[in-house]
Amino acid sequence: MSDLPHITTFAWVPPFARGFVRDLRARWAFEEVGQAYVVDLIDGPYAKSAQHRRYQPFGQVPTYSDGKVQIFESGAIVLRIAEGSDLLPQDADARLGAIQWLIAALNSVEPFVMQIAVVDVFEADKAWSPMRRPRVIADLEGRLADLEAALGGKTWLDGDAFTVGDLMMISVLGGLRGTDILQAYPRLAAYVARGEARPAHVKAMGDQLALYEGADAPEEMSA
Amino acid sequence: MSDLPHITTFAWVPPFARGFVRDLRARWAFEEVGQAYVVDLIDGPYAKSAQHRRYQPFGQVPTYSDGKVQIFESGAIVLRIAEGSDLLPQDADARLGAIQWLIAALNSVEPFVMQIAVVDVFEADKAWSPMRRPRVIADLEGRLADLEAALGGKTWLDGDAFTVGDLMMISVLGGLRGTDILQAYPRLAAYVARGEARPAHVKAMGDQLALYEGADAPEEMSA
C-alpha cells in the first residue's frame, strides 16, 4: 500500500463492458479533484472470494481504501473523493442538492437504465426479453423526459456548478452509450456530452479503455 | 409553513401500497432523532403537476423542506434528518460506513426488490411476468445471500450502532413484507424484525397506516 488512495477494478472484462466498469466513476472523481490514486487489479474468482467480500459483499468492483476508510459502492466512494472539493459544496443547501442528485441517479434513474442492459445483454436470449422490451423502454423514457424537464436550460442539474450529482447522473446515463435512446432528449444528450467532454472524464475513460486494450482474457475464458 | 420541517406524501394510496409509501423512511428517521415534523398531503394529479415537479422531478413522494433546504429522494432526506445525530456518526470511517450501506440499500438491493413488485403487482397481468419470475427471484436471492453473509452475527450492518445505513436497508427489505422470501435468510429476517421493532419504526409505521385507514379514495378512483 502506498499513501495514495487505492481502488480495485477487474484486470479484464469482455469488450462489451469496456468503458462501463464502475471504477470509471471513482477515476473521474479523482481526476476532477486532482488526486493521484492507485488501481489494484483483481480477477473474477478473487472478486467472489471471502477476502474481497469483506469489503464488497456483492463480489463487485470498485472498492476504495485510504488511510482512514475502506468502503464500497461507487456512490459512497465518489462522495469520499469529493469531500472538501467543489464537487461537494460546503453550503448546506448546495451540498444536499448535490447529494440528492447523486442518489436520484443511483435510485431513480439507474434501475431503469440497468433494465435495458438486462433485456439487451444479460437476458437477451430469454423468450421474455423481446416481449418486455417496449415496456422497459417506455419506463426509461418516462424517467428521461422528467429528467430533461428538470434540467431545463441549465448547464448542470443545480445550475452553473458541476457537482457529484452531475458526475453520477452523467455516469449513469453513460450506460446508454451504444443505444440511440438519448437522441430523443436533445438537452439531456447535450448534458451528457458536456460532462463526458470534461478533461477529467476524458482522462478517466482513456485510462479504463487503455487498461483493457492490452489485457489478455483470463485462461478460463479464452478457450 | 411552521418552523418544523415538512414532508409531502399522498393523501390516499390503494390498500396494497399502505405501509410501503416512501414517506415511511423520513417518518422513521424523524422518530429516531426525536424531531417533530409536519406532513403535507397531496393528491396524484398534484404530484404530477409542474409545481410539485419543481421539487420532485419524477412526480413522486416524499419531498422535504425546512428553513434551509428543499430536497427529494428518500435517501437524501434521511441523510438530512440524520445529520448531527447518532444515526450519522461524526467519525469519518463510521460515517462513510453508514453512507455506504444507505447507498447499497438504494442501488445494490432495492432494484432487485422492486423487480418483485414489478412481476407480482405492476406487470402481474403481462404474459412475460410468470416466465421472468424465477429469474427475478434468483437474482434477488443472490443479493440476499450476500447481504446475510455480510451481516453475519452482527446486530446491525456495521456492528453495535444503528445508523442510517440500517434504517435504509431495513426499509428496502421491508418491501418484501407479504412475501415469504426472507424466510430462507433467518439472520436477515431477524435483522429486519429487530429494526421494525424499534419504537421509532413502530410509531412511523403506525402513523402512515392511520393516515390511510380513514382516508377516502379520490373521486376519480372510487367510481
mmCIF file of N, CA, C and O in Angstrom, chain A residues 28-96:
data_model
loop_
_atom_site.group_PDB
_atom_site.id
_atom_site.type_symbol
_atom_site.label_atom_id
_atom_site.label_comp_id
_atom_site.label_asym_id
_atom_site.label_seq_id
_atom_site.Cartn_x
_atom_site.Cartn_y
_atom_site.Cartn_z
ATOM 1 N N TRP A 28 -13.054 9.193 -12.477
ATOM 2 C CA TRP A 28 -13.491 10.529 -12.895
ATOM 3 C C TRP A 28 -13.418 11.506 -11.706
ATOM 4 O O TRP A 28 -12.910 12.617 -11.825
ATOM 5 N N ALA A 29 -13.907 11.065 -10.568
ATOM 6 C CA ALA A 29 -13.862 11.937 -9.381
ATOM 7 C C ALA A 29 -12.420 12.270 -8.990
ATOM 8 O O ALA A 29 -12.096 13.422 -8.690
ATOM 9 N N PHE A 30 -11.543 11.266 -9.021
ATOM 10 C CA PHE A 30 -10.124 11.523 -8.709
ATOM 11 C C PHE A 30 -9.552 12.580 -9.652
ATOM 12 O O PHE A 30 -8.830 13.492 -9.226
ATOM 13 N N GLU A 31 -9.842 12.447 -10.931
ATOM 14 C CA GLU A 31 -9.304 13.405 -11.907
ATOM 15 C C GLU A 31 -9.885 14.795 -11.688
ATOM 16 O O GLU A 31 -9.169 15.798 -11.812
ATOM 17 N N GLU A 32 -11.172 14.873 -11.345
ATOM 18 C CA GLU A 32 -11.794 16.185 -11.113
ATOM 19 C C GLU A 32 -11.122 16.920 -9.952
ATOM 20 O O GLU A 32 -10.960 18.135 -9.994
ATOM 21 N N VAL A 33 -10.783 16.172 -8.907
ATOM 22 C CA VAL A 33 -10.215 16.841 -7.724
ATOM 23 C C VAL A 33 -8.688 16.856 -7.754
ATOM 24 O O VAL A 33 -8.056 17.417 -6.854
ATOM 25 N N GLY A 34 -8.100 16.242 -8.797
ATOM 26 C CA GLY A 34 -6.645 16.275 -8.912
ATOM 27 C C GLY A 34 -5.927 15.407 -7.899
ATOM 28 O O GLY A 34 -4.840 15.757 -7.428
ATOM 29 N N GLN A 35 -6.532 14.279 -7.561
ATOM 30 C CA GLN A 35 -5.946 13.354 -6.581
ATOM 31 C C GLN A 35 -5.353 12.150 -7.317
ATOM 32 O O GLN A 35 -6.084 11.436 -8.015
ATOM 33 N N ALA A 36 -4.059 11.923 -7.144
ATOM 34 C CA ALA A 36 -3.448 10.710 -7.699
ATOM 35 C C ALA A 36 -3.982 9.492 -6.947
ATOM 36 O O ALA A 36 -4.381 9.603 -5.780
ATOM 37 N N TYR A 37 -3.998 8.336 -7.614
ATOM 38 C CA TYR A 37 -4.545 7.134 -6.982
ATOM 39 C C TYR A 37 -3.893 5.904 -7.579
ATOM 40 O O TYR A 37 -3.244 5.965 -8.623
ATOM 41 N N VAL A 38 -4.092 4.794 -6.909
ATOM 42 C CA VAL A 38 -3.527 3.519 -7.333
ATOM 43 C C VAL A 38 -4.677 2.563 -7.656
ATOM 44 O O VAL A 38 -5.654 2.507 -6.915
ATOM 45 N N VAL A 39 -4.547 1.833 -8.764
ATOM 46 C CA VAL A 39 -5.564 0.855 -9.136
ATOM 47 C C VAL A 39 -5.022 -0.543 -8.862
ATOM 48 O O VAL A 39 -3.986 -0.926 -9.405
ATOM 49 N N ASP A 40 -5.714 -1.280 -8.004
ATOM 50 C CA ASP A 40 -5.348 -2.671 -7.735
ATOM 51 C C ASP A 40 -6.240 -3.571 -8.590
ATOM 52 O O ASP A 40 -7.464 -3.497 -8.500
ATOM 53 N N LEU A 41 -5.600 -4.400 -9.404
ATOM 54 C CA LEU A 41 -6.362 -5.246 -10.326
ATOM 55 C C LEU A 41 -6.692 -6.585 -9.684
ATOM 56 O O LEU A 41 -5.833 -7.226 -9.083
ATOM 57 N N ILE A 42 -7.937 -7.003 -9.833
ATOM 58 C CA ILE A 42 -8.340 -8.312 -9.311
ATOM 59 C C ILE A 42 -9.021 -9.093 -10.429
ATOM 60 O O ILE A 42 -9.447 -8.518 -11.435
ATOM 61 N N ASP A 43 -9.089 -10.391 -10.260
ATOM 62 C CA ASP A 43 -9.773 -11.201 -11.267
ATOM 63 C C ASP A 43 -11.133 -11.656 -10.735
ATOM 64 O O ASP A 43 -11.466 -11.430 -9.566
ATOM 65 N N GLY A 44 -11.914 -12.232 -11.615
ATOM 66 C CA GLY A 44 -13.280 -12.621 -11.263
ATOM 67 C C GLY A 44 -13.361 -13.540 -10.057
ATOM 68 O O GLY A 44 -14.132 -13.277 -9.126
ATOM 69 N N PRO A 45 -12.565 -14.630 -10.042
ATOM 70 C CA PRO A 45 -12.633 -15.523 -8.869
ATOM 71 C C PRO A 45 -12.285 -14.806 -7.560
ATOM 72 O O PRO A 45 -12.921 -15.040 -6.532
ATOM 73 N N TYR A 46 -11.274 -13.924 -7.608
ATOM 74 C CA TYR A 46 -10.933 -13.201 -6.379
ATOM 75 C C TYR A 46 -12.083 -12.294 -5.947
ATOM 76 O O TYR A 46 -12.368 -12.155 -4.748
ATOM 77 N N ALA A 47 -12.777 -11.674 -6.939
ATOM 78 C CA ALA A 47 -13.898 -10.787 -6.588
ATOM 79 C C ALA A 47 -14.959 -11.543 -5.799
ATOM 80 O O ALA A 47 -15.638 -10.967 -4.945
ATOM 81 N N LYS A 48 -15.101 -12.825 -6.092
ATOM 82 C CA LYS A 48 -16.118 -13.628 -5.406
ATOM 83 C C LYS A 48 -15.581 -14.269 -4.122
ATOM 84 O O LYS A 48 -16.322 -14.976 -3.428
ATOM 85 N N SER A 49 -14.319 -14.034 -3.810
ATOM 86 C CA SER A 49 -13.716 -14.657 -2.630
ATOM 87 C C SER A 49 -14.176 -13.969 -1.346
ATOM 88 O O SER A 49 -14.599 -12.814 -1.354
ATOM 89 N N ALA A 50 -14.047 -14.710 -0.251
ATOM 90 C CA ALA A 50 -14.413 -14.150 1.052
ATOM 91 C C ALA A 50 -13.556 -12.935 1.379
ATOM 92 O O ALA A 50 -14.033 -11.978 2.004
ATOM 93 N N GLN A 51 -12.291 -12.963 0.935
ATOM 94 C CA GLN A 51 -11.403 -11.850 1.258
ATOM 95 C C GLN A 51 -11.894 -10.533 0.637
ATOM 96 O O GLN A 51 -11.941 -9.498 1.299
ATOM 97 N N HIS A 52 -12.289 -10.599 -0.645
ATOM 98 C CA HIS A 52 -12.791 -9.382 -1.286
ATOM 99 C C HIS A 52 -14.166 -8.997 -0.740
ATOM 100 O O HIS A 52 -14.476 -7.824 -0.554
ATOM 101 N N ARG A 53 -14.987 -10.008 -0.470
ATOM 102 C CA ARG A 53 -16.349 -9.732 0.001
ATOM 103 C C ARG A 53 -16.378 -9.094 1.387
ATOM 104 O O ARG A 53 -17.401 -8.548 1.783
ATOM 105 N N ARG A 54 -15.269 -9.207 2.100
ATOM 106 C CA ARG A 54 -15.209 -8.467 3.371
ATOM 107 C C ARG A 54 -15.440 -6.986 3.128
ATOM 108 O O ARG A 54 -15.942 -6.267 3.986
ATOM 109 N N TYR A 55 -15.009 -6.520 1.942
ATOM 110 C CA TYR A 55 -15.097 -5.095 1.635
ATOM 111 C C TYR A 55 -16.148 -4.798 0.566
ATOM 112 O O TYR A 55 -16.521 -3.660 0.371
ATOM 113 N N GLN A 56 -16.583 -5.821 -0.150
ATOM 114 C CA GLN A 56 -17.601 -5.638 -1.189
ATOM 115 C C GLN A 56 -18.475 -6.879 -1.152
ATOM 116 O O GLN A 56 -18.198 -7.866 -1.844
ATOM 117 N N PRO A 57 -19.544 -6.858 -0.340
ATOM 118 C CA PRO A 57 -20.312 -8.084 -0.088
ATOM 119 C C PRO A 57 -20.912 -8.712 -1.337
ATOM 120 O O PRO A 57 -21.218 -9.908 -1.336
ATOM 121 N N PHE A 58 -21.082 -7.917 -2.405
ATOM 122 C CA PHE A 58 -21.724 -8.460 -3.600
ATOM 123 C C PHE A 58 -20.710 -8.957 -4.634
ATOM 124 O O PHE A 58 -21.080 -9.336 -5.741
ATOM 125 N N GLY A 59 -19.426 -8.940 -4.260
ATOM 126 C CA GLY A 59 -18.402 -9.505 -5.142
ATOM 127 C C GLY A 59 -18.159 -8.673 -6.394
ATOM 128 O O GLY A 59 -17.845 -9.214 -7.447
ATOM 129 N N GLN A 60 -18.302 -7.336 -6.242
ATOM 130 C CA GLN A 60 -18.156 -6.464 -7.401
ATOM 131 C C GLN A 60 -16.985 -5.499 -7.222
ATOM 132 O O GLN A 60 -16.282 -5.538 -6.224
ATOM 133 N N VAL A 61 -16.820 -4.623 -8.207
ATOM 134 C CA VAL A 61 -15.856 -3.533 -8.112
ATOM 135 C C VAL A 61 -16.590 -2.233 -8.370
ATOM 136 O O VAL A 61 -17.669 -2.247 -8.952
ATOM 137 N N PRO A 62 -16.037 -1.081 -7.966
ATOM 138 C CA PRO A 62 -14.776 -0.907 -7.258
ATOM 139 C C PRO A 62 -14.953 -0.993 -5.744
ATOM 140 O O PRO A 62 -16.059 -0.912 -5.233
ATOM 141 N N THR A 63 -13.820 -1.175 -5.056
ATOM 142 C CA THR A 63 -13.743 -0.826 -3.641
ATOM 143 C C THR A 63 -12.735 0.321 -3.534
ATOM 144 O O THR A 63 -11.983 0.582 -4.485
ATOM 145 N N TYR A 64 -12.719 0.950 -2.389
ATOM 146 C CA TYR A 64 -11.863 2.124 -2.162
ATOM 147 C C TYR A 64 -11.244 2.008 -0.785
ATOM 148 O O TYR A 64 -11.917 1.590 0.168
ATOM 149 N N SER A 65 -9.962 2.369 -0.689
ATOM 150 C CA SER A 65 -9.346 2.433 0.642
ATOM 151 C C SER A 65 -8.330 3.562 0.678
ATOM 152 O O SER A 65 -7.679 3.877 -0.318
ATOM 153 N N ASP A 66 -8.253 4.185 1.834
ATOM 154 C CA ASP A 66 -7.176 5.144 2.077
ATOM 155 C C ASP A 66 -6.744 4.923 3.524
ATOM 156 O O ASP A 66 -7.081 3.904 4.129
ATOM 157 N N GLY A 67 -5.996 5.833 4.053
ATOM 158 C CA GLY A 67 -5.509 5.626 5.410
ATOM 159 C C GLY A 67 -6.626 5.554 6.436
ATOM 160 O O GLY A 67 -6.432 5.012 7.521
ATOM 161 N N LYS A 68 -7.800 6.075 6.089
ATOM 162 C CA LYS A 68 -8.871 6.202 7.083
ATOM 163 C C LYS A 68 -10.069 5.310 6.849
ATOM 164 O O LYS A 68 -10.674 4.817 7.799
ATOM 165 N N VAL A 69 -10.493 5.151 5.603
ATOM 166 C CA VAL A 69 -11.722 4.390 5.353
ATOM 167 C C VAL A 69 -11.504 3.328 4.282
ATOM 168 O O VAL A 69 -10.630 3.448 3.418
ATOM 169 N N GLN A 70 -12.316 2.309 4.378
ATOM 170 C CA GLN A 70 -12.324 1.205 3.410
ATOM 171 C C GLN A 70 -13.795 0.980 3.075
ATOM 172 O O GLN A 70 -14.565 0.536 3.935
ATOM 173 N N ILE A 71 -14.212 1.346 1.865
ATOM 174 C CA ILE A 71 -15.639 1.308 1.533
ATOM 175 C C ILE A 71 -15.893 0.725 0.154
ATOM 176 O O ILE A 71 -14.976 0.573 -0.662
ATOM 177 N N PHE A 72 -17.168 0.415 -0.099
ATOM 178 C CA PHE A 72 -17.614 0.014 -1.427
ATOM 179 C C PHE A 72 -18.796 0.909 -1.804
ATOM 180 O O PHE A 72 -19.118 1.840 -1.078
ATOM 181 N N GLU A 73 -19.416 0.617 -2.952
ATOM 182 C CA GLU A 73 -20.495 1.414 -3.556
ATOM 183 C C GLU A 73 -19.901 2.657 -4.212
ATOM 184 O O GLU A 73 -19.409 3.562 -3.545
ATOM 185 N N SER A 74 -20.016 2.717 -5.526
ATOM 186 C CA SER A 74 -19.430 3.841 -6.261
ATOM 187 C C SER A 74 -19.974 5.178 -5.752
ATOM 188 O O SER A 74 -19.236 6.172 -5.730
ATOM 189 N N GLY A 75 -21.235 5.201 -5.331
ATOM 190 C CA GLY A 75 -21.797 6.457 -4.826
ATOM 191 C C GLY A 75 -21.091 6.936 -3.571
ATOM 192 O O GLY A 75 -20.776 8.132 -3.424
ATOM 193 N N ALA A 76 -20.833 6.025 -2.653
ATOM 194 C CA ALA A 76 -20.140 6.387 -1.411
ATOM 195 C C ALA A 76 -18.683 6.744 -1.698
ATOM 196 O O ALA A 76 -18.121 7.670 -1.098
ATOM 197 N N ILE A 77 -18.077 6.021 -2.625
ATOM 198 C CA ILE A 77 -16.674 6.273 -2.979
ATOM 199 C C ILE A 77 -16.531 7.676 -3.577
ATOM 200 O O ILE A 77 -15.618 8.431 -3.212
ATOM 201 N N VAL A 78 -17.436 8.025 -4.468
ATOM 202 C CA VAL A 78 -17.384 9.353 -5.085
ATOM 203 C C VAL A 78 -17.586 10.444 -4.032
ATOM 204 O O VAL A 78 -16.910 11.481 -4.062
ATOM 205 N N LEU A 79 -18.491 10.214 -3.092
ATOM 206 C CA LEU A 79 -18.681 11.198 -2.018
ATOM 207 C C LEU A 79 -17.398 11.360 -1.209
ATOM 208 O O LEU A 79 -17.022 12.475 -0.837
ATOM 209 N N ARG A 80 -16.723 10.258 -0.933
ATOM 210 C CA ARG A 80 -15.469 10.325 -0.181
ATOM 211 C C ARG A 80 -14.405 11.120 -0.929
ATOM 212 O O ARG A 80 -13.743 11.986 -0.354
ATOM 213 N N ILE A 81 -14.259 10.820 -2.218
ATOM 214 C CA ILE A 81 -13.235 11.500 -3.016
ATOM 215 C C ILE A 81 -13.550 12.993 -3.133
ATOM 216 O O ILE A 81 -12.657 13.843 -3.112
ATOM 217 N N ALA A 82 -14.844 13.309 -3.223
ATOM 218 C CA ALA A 82 -15.269 14.693 -3.462
ATOM 219 C C ALA A 82 -15.185 15.557 -2.215
ATOM 220 O O ALA A 82 -15.164 16.790 -2.310
ATOM 221 N N GLU A 83 -15.150 14.941 -1.047
ATOM 222 C CA GLU A 83 -15.184 15.688 0.218
ATOM 223 C C GLU A 83 -14.099 16.769 0.237
ATOM 224 O O GLU A 83 -12.939 16.497 -0.031
ATOM 225 N N GLY A 84 -14.518 17.983 0.541
ATOM 226 C CA GLY A 84 -13.570 19.090 0.631
ATOM 227 C C GLY A 84 -13.297 19.788 -0.692
ATOM 228 O O GLY A 84 -12.577 20.780 -0.741
ATOM 229 N N SER A 85 -13.861 19.258 -1.784
ATOM 230 C CA SER A 85 -13.658 19.879 -3.102
ATOM 231 C C SER A 85 -14.941 20.585 -3.548
ATOM 232 O O SER A 85 -15.987 20.453 -2.917
ATOM 233 N N ASP A 86 -14.845 21.287 -4.677
ATOM 234 C CA ASP A 86 -16.023 21.976 -5.221
ATOM 235 C C ASP A 86 -17.096 20.995 -5.683
ATOM 236 O O ASP A 86 -18.245 21.388 -5.896
ATOM 237 N N LEU A 87 -16.735 19.738 -5.867
ATOM 238 C CA LEU A 87 -17.728 18.744 -6.297
ATOM 239 C C LEU A 87 -18.802 18.534 -5.240
ATOM 240 O O LEU A 87 -19.893 18.066 -5.546
ATOM 241 N N LEU A 88 -18.473 18.842 -3.992
ATOM 242 C CA LEU A 88 -19.398 18.639 -2.874
ATOM 243 C C LEU A 88 -19.397 19.914 -2.039
ATOM 244 O O LEU A 88 -18.614 20.043 -1.089
ATOM 245 N N PRO A 89 -20.254 20.865 -2.401
ATOM 246 C CA PRO A 89 -20.207 22.194 -1.776
ATOM 247 C C PRO A 89 -20.370 22.126 -0.261
ATOM 248 O O PRO A 89 -21.013 21.203 0.267
ATOM 249 N N GLN A 90 -19.801 23.093 0.422
ATOM 250 C CA GLN A 90 -19.919 23.160 1.879
ATOM 251 C C GLN A 90 -21.261 23.737 2.318
ATOM 252 O O GLN A 90 -21.804 23.325 3.331
ATOM 253 N N ASP A 91 -21.793 24.692 1.559
ATOM 254 C CA ASP A 91 -23.098 25.283 1.880
ATOM 255 C C ASP A 91 -24.154 24.185 1.976
ATOM 256 O O ASP A 91 -24.262 23.317 1.096
ATOM 257 N N ALA A 92 -24.951 24.211 3.061
ATOM 258 C CA ALA A 92 -25.865 23.101 3.349
ATOM 259 C C ALA A 92 -26.841 22.842 2.205
ATOM 260 O O ALA A 92 -27.075 21.688 1.818
ATOM 261 N N ASP A 93 -27.412 23.897 1.654
ATOM 262 C CA ASP A 93 -28.412 23.748 0.602
ATOM 263 C C ASP A 93 -27.782 23.146 -0.653
ATOM 264 O O ASP A 93 -28.278 22.166 -1.230
ATOM 265 N N ALA A 94 -26.656 23.719 -1.070
ATOM 266 C CA ALA A 94 -25.987 23.239 -2.284
ATOM 267 C C ALA A 94 -25.482 21.807 -2.098
ATOM 268 O O ALA A 94 -25.543 20.980 -3.011
ATOM 269 N N ARG A 95 -24.996 21.522 -0.897
ATOM 270 C CA ARG A 95 -24.466 20.194 -0.614
ATOM 271 C C ARG A 95 -25.566 19.132 -0.693
ATOM 272 O O ARG A 95 -25.406 18.084 -1.320
ATOM 273 N N LEU A 96 -26.690 19.428 -0.070
ATOM 274 C CA LEU A 96 -27.809 18.471 -0.110
ATOM 275 C C LEU A 96 -28.348 18.335 -1.526
ATOM 276 O O LEU A 96 -28.771 17.255 -1.935
#
